Short mmCIF file of C-alpha atoms in Angstrom, two decimals:
data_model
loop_
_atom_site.label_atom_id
_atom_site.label_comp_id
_atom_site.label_asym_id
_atom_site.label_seq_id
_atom_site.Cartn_x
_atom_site.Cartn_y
_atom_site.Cartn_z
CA UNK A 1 234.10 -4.10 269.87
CA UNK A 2 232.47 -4.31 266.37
CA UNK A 3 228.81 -3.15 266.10
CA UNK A 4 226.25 -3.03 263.67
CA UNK A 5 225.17 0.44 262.37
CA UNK A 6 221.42 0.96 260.94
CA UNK A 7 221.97 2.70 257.33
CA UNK A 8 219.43 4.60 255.74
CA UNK A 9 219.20 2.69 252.47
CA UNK A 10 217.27 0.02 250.29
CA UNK A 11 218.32 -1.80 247.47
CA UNK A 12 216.37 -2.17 244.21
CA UNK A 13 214.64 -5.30 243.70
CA UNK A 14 217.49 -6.86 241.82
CA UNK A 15 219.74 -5.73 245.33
CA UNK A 16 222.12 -4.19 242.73
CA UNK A 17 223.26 -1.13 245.11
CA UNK A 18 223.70 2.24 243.61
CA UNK A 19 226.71 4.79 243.68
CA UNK A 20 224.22 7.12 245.80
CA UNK A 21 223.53 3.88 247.55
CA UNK A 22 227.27 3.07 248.36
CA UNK A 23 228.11 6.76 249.17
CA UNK A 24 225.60 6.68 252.18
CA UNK A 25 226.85 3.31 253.37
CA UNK A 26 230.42 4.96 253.24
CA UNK A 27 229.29 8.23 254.65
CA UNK A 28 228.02 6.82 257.34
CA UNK A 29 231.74 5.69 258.79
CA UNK A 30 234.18 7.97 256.76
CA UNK A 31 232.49 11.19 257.86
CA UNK A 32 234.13 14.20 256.95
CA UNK A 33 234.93 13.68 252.79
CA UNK A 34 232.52 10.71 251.80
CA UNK A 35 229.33 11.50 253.31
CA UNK A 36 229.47 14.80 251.07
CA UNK A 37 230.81 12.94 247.67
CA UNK A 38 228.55 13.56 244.59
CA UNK A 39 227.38 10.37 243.74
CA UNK A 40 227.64 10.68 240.50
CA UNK A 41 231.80 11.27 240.39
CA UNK A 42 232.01 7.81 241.74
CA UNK A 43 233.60 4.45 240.35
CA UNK A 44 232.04 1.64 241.06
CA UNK A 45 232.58 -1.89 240.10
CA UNK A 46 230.02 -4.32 241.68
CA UNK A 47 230.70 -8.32 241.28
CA UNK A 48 227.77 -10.76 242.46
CA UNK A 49 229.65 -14.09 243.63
CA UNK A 50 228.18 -17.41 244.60
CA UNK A 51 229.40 -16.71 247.94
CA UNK A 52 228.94 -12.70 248.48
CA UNK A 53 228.51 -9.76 246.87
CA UNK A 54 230.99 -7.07 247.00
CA UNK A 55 232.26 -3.90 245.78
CA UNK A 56 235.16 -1.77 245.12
CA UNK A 57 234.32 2.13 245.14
CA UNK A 58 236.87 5.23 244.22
CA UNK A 59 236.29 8.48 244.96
CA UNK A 60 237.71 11.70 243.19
CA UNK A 61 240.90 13.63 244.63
CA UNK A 62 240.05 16.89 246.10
CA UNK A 63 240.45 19.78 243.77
CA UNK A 64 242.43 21.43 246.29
CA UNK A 65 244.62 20.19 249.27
CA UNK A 66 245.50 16.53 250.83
CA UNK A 67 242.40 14.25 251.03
CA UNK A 68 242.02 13.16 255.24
CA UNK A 69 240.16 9.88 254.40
CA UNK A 70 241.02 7.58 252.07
CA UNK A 71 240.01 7.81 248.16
CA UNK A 72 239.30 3.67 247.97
CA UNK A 73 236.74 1.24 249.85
CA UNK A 74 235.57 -2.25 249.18
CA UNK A 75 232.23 -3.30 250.62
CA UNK A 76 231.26 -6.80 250.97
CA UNK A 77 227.64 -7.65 251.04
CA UNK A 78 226.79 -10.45 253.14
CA UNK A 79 224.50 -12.95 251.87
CA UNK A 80 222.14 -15.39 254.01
CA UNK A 81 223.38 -18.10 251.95
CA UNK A 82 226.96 -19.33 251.13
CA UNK A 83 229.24 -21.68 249.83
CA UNK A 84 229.48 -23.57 253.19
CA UNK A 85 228.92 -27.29 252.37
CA UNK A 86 226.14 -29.14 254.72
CA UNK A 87 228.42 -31.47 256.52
CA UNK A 88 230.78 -28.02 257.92
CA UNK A 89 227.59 -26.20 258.91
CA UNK A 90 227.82 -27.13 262.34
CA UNK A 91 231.53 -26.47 262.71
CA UNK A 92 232.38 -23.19 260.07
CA UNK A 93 232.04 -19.94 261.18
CA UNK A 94 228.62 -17.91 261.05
CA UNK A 95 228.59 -14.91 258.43
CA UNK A 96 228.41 -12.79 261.49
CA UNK A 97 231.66 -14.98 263.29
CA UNK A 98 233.20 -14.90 259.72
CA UNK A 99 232.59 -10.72 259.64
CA UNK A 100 234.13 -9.94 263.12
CA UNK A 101 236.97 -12.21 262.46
CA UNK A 102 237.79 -10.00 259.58
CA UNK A 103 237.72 -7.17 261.99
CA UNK A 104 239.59 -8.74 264.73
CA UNK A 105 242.20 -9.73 262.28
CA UNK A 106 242.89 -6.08 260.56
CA UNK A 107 242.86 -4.65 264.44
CA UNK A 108 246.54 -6.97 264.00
CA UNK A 109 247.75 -4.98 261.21
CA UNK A 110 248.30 -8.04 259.20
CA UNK A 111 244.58 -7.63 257.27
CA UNK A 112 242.49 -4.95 256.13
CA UNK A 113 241.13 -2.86 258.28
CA UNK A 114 237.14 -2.62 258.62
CA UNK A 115 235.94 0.78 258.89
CA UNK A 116 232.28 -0.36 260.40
CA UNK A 117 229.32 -2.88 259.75
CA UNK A 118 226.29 -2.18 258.32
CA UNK A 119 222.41 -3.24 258.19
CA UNK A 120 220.23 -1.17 255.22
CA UNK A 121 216.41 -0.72 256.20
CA UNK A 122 215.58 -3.91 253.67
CA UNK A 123 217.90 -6.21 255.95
CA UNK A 124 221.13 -6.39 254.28
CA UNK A 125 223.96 -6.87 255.81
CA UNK A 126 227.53 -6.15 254.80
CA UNK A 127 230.76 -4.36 255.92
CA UNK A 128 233.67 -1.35 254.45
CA UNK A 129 236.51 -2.04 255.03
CA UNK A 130 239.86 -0.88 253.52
CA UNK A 131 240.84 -1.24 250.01
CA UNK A 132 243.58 -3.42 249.35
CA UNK A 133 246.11 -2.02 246.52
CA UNK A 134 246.91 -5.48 245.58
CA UNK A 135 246.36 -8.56 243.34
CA UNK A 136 245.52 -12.30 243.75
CA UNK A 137 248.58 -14.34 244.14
CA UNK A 138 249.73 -16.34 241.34
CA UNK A 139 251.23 -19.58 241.18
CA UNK A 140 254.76 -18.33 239.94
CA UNK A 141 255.12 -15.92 242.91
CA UNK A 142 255.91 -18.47 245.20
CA UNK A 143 259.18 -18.99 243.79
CA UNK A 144 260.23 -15.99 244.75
CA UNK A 145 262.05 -16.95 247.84
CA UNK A 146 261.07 -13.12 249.72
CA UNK A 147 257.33 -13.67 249.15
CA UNK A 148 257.34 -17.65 249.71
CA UNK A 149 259.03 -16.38 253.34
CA UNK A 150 255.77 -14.03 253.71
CA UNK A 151 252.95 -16.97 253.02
CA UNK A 152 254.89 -18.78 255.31
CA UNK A 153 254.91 -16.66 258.26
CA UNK A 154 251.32 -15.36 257.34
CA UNK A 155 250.32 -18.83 257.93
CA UNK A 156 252.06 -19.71 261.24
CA UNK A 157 250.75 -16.21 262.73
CA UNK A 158 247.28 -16.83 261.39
CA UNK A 159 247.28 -20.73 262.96
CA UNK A 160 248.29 -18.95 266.37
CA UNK A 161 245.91 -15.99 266.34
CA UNK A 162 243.34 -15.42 269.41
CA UNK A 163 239.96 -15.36 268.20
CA UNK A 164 236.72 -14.90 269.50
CA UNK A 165 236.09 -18.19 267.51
CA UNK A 166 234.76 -21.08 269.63
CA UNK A 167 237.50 -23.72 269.51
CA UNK A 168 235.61 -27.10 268.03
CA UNK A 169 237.46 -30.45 268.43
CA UNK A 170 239.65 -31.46 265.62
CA UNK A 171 238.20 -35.01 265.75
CA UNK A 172 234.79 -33.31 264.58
CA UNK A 173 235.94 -31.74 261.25
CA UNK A 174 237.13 -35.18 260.35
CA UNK A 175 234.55 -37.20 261.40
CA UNK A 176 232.17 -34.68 259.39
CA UNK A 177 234.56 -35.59 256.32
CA UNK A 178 235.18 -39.17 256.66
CA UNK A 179 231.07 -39.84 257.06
CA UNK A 180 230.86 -37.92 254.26
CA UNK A 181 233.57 -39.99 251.75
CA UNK A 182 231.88 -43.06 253.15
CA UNK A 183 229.22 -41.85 251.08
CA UNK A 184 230.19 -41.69 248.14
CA UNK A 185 232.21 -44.78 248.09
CA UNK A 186 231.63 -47.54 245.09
CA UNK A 187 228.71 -45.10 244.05
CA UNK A 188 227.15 -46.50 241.23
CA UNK A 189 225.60 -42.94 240.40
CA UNK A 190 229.24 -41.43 239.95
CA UNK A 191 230.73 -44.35 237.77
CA UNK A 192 227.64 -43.70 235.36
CA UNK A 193 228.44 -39.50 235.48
CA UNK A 194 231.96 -40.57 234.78
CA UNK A 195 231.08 -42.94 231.60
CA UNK A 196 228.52 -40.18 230.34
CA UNK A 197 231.20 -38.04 229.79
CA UNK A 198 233.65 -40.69 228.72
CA UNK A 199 236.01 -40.77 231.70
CA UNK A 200 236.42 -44.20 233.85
CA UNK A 201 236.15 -42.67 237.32
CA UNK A 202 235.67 -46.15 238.41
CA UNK A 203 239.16 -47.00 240.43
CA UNK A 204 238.95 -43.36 242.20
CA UNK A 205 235.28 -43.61 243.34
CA UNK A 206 236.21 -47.00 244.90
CA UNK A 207 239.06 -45.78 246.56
CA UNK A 208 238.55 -45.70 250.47
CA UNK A 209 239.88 -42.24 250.81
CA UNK A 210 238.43 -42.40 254.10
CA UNK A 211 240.12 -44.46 255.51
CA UNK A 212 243.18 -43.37 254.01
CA UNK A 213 242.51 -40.12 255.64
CA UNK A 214 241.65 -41.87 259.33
CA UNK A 215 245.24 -43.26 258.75
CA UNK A 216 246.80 -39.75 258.36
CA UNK A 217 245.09 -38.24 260.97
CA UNK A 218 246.18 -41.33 263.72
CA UNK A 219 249.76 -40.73 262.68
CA UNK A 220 249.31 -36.45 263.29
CA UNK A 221 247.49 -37.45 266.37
CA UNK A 222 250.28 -40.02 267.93
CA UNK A 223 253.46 -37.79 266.88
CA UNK A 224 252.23 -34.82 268.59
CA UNK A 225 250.92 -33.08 265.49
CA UNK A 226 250.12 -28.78 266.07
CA UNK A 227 246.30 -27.64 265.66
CA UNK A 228 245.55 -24.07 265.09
CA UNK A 229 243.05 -21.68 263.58
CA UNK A 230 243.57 -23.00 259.78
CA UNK A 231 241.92 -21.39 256.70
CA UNK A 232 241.39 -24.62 255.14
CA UNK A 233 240.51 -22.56 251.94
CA UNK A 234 243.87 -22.09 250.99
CA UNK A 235 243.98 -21.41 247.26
CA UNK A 236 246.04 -18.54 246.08
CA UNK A 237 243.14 -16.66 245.38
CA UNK A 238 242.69 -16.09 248.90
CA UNK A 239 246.43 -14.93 249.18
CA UNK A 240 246.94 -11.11 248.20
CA UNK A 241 250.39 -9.98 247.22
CA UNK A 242 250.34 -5.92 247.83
CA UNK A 243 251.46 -3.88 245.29
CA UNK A 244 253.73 -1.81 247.51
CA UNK A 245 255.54 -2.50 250.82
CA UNK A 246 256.67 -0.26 253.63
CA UNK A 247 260.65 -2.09 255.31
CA UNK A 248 259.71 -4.79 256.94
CA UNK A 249 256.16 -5.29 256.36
CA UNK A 250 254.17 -8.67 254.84
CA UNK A 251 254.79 -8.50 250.92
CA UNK A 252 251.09 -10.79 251.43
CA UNK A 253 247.69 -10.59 252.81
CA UNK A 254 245.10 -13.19 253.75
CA UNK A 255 241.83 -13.12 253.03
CA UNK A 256 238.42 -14.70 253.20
CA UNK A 257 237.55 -16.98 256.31
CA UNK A 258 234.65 -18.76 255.35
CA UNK A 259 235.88 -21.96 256.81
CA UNK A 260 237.86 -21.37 259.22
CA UNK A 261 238.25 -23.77 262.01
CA UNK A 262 240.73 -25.41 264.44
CA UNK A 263 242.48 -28.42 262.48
CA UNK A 264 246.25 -29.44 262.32
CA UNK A 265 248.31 -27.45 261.51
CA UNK A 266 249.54 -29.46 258.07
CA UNK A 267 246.50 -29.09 256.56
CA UNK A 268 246.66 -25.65 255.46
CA UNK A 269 250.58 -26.39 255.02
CA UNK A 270 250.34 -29.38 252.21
CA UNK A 271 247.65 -27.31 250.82
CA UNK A 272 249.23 -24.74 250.15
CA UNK A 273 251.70 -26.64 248.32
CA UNK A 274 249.29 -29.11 246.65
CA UNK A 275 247.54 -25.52 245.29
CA UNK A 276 250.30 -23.80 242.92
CA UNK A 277 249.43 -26.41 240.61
CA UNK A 278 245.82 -24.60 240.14
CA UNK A 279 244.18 -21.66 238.40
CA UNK A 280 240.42 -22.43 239.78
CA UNK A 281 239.02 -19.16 237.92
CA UNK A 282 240.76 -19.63 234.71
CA UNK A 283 238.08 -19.90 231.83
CA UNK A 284 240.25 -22.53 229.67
CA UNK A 285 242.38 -24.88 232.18
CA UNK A 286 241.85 -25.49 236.26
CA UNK A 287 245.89 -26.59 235.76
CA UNK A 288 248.67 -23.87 236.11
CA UNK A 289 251.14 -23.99 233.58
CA UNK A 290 254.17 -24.02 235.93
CA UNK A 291 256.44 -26.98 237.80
CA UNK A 292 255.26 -28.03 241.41
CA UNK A 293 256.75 -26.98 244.76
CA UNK A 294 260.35 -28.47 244.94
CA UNK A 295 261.80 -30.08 247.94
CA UNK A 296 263.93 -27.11 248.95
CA UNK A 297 261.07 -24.43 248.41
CA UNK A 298 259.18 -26.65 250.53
CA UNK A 299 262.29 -27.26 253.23
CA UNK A 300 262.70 -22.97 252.93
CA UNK A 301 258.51 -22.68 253.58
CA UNK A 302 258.75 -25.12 256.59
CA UNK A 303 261.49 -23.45 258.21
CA UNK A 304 260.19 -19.91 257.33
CA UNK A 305 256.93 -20.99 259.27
CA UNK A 306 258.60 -23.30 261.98
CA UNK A 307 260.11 -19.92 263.36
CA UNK A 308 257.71 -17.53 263.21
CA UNK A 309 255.56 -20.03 264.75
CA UNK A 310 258.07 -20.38 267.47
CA UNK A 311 258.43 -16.85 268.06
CA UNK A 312 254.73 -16.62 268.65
CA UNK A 313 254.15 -19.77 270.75
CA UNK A 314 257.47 -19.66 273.62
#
């Protein structure tokens, strides 16, 4: 079981953490090479998100002989407050249920493994946990057939985990949502943001999407439709595709579990395929320049996930 370890540091005021900083946070679970690292040989790149903070951290190789612990970390800082909207408070996962579900999931083998969590002395909160020698997923990759096969069965394993996640009714999440659409239909206030920057918005804010989406939902509900533990945040910067691969292992990696709850099963599914046609952190278009899923990569993803799914579930 995952605990939480006391570290003997404090941050600056501005909670930017030092390389002496991150070496005693490191030391403190990789014990026999890290604790006695000069601080000073380190590299360090620290990134301040509007969800956490977090860090990547590489060591030196010994001057003599094989290194016994590893050379890279990442730390992720976790902040008190997060990207969680107010309407999924009551159903997302904690930043303490988020942290152990990291854990539990790199105990699979299919994530990174966590090496320990930590408190400082000023209260902060964070983890280490293994560096991944990989890069963010981009829209093109999934039409590689090999790597489209891997999302696929990522998915269907992740829906089918066992958590230590308390399993909230489906019906919740989407009564959460629909009240929510409900109120923001025929807004006046968003037809006047849309004309202030020259856009008629005017036909979409007066669509009933809710009840579009209580439609949807009936139909997954009367044909028998799967639920499982879905990521919901499903955008391909949350998909990691490693940089080298031993036979037979995952070409991919899932990360981040901010909101991850039970739902059906097609959510994450259509998602998926609804997100290759966006770049959300590119600084000149949110659209990737690329052609949408096509029927057969979609057909070869379905029946990719359909039987790893059934592997897992008979």
């Amino acid at each position: 079981m995952a605990t939480l370890t006391p570290v003997p540091v404090t941050f600056s005021k501005d909670e930017v953490p030092t390389k002496k900083n991150v070496r005693d946070i490191i030391g403190t679970f990789l014990t026999e090479e890290w604790r006695s690292v000069d601080p000073e040989t380190l590299t360090m790149s620290y990134h301040a998100s509007f969800v956490n903070a977090h860090c990547h951290v590489e060591r030196p190789k010994p001057a003599t002989g094989t290194p016994t612990e590893t050379l890279k970390v990442f730390i992720k800082f976790h902040n008190d407050t997060g990207s969680c909207l107010e309407i999924f408070k009551p159903l997302a996962p904690t930043k303490h249920e988020e942290a152990l579900l990291c854990y539990e999931y790199g105990r699979t083998g299919l994530g990174a493994k966590v090496y320990g969590f930590f408190k400082t002395q000023d209260g902060t909160l964070g983890r280490v946990e293994e560096f991944l020698d990989a890069r963010n997923m981009e829209p093109e990759d999934v039409e590689n057939s090999v790597i489209r096969a891997d999302v696929a069965r990522g998915l269907a394993t992740f829906h089918v985990l066992k958590m230590s996640l308390e399993k909230k009714a489906v019906d919740l999440y989407y009564e959460a949502v629909i009240n929510g659409l409900r109120d923001y239909l025929k807004m006046d206030k968003l037809k006047a943001l849309g004309k202030e920057a020259g856009i008629s918005i005017d036909k979409l804010v007066d669509y009933d999407y809710g009840r579009r989406l209580r439609n949807v939902v009936d139909k997954l509900e009367t044909t028998g439709g799967k639920t499982g533990w879905c990521i919901h945040d499903i955008q391909f910067m949350n998909v990691m595709v490693k940089s080298h691969v031993k036979e037979g292992e995952s070409k991919v990696i899932l990360i981040d579990f901010e909101f991850v709850m039970q739902n059906y099963r097609a959510f994450d599914i259509g998602g998926h395929f609804m997100q290759k046609m966006f770049k959300w952190f590119d600084e000149e278009s949110r659209i990737a320049g690329c052609r949408k899923y096509t029927e057969d990569e979609k057909r070869h993803f379905c029946d990719e996930y359909a039987r790893q799914w059934n592997k897992l579930t008979r």
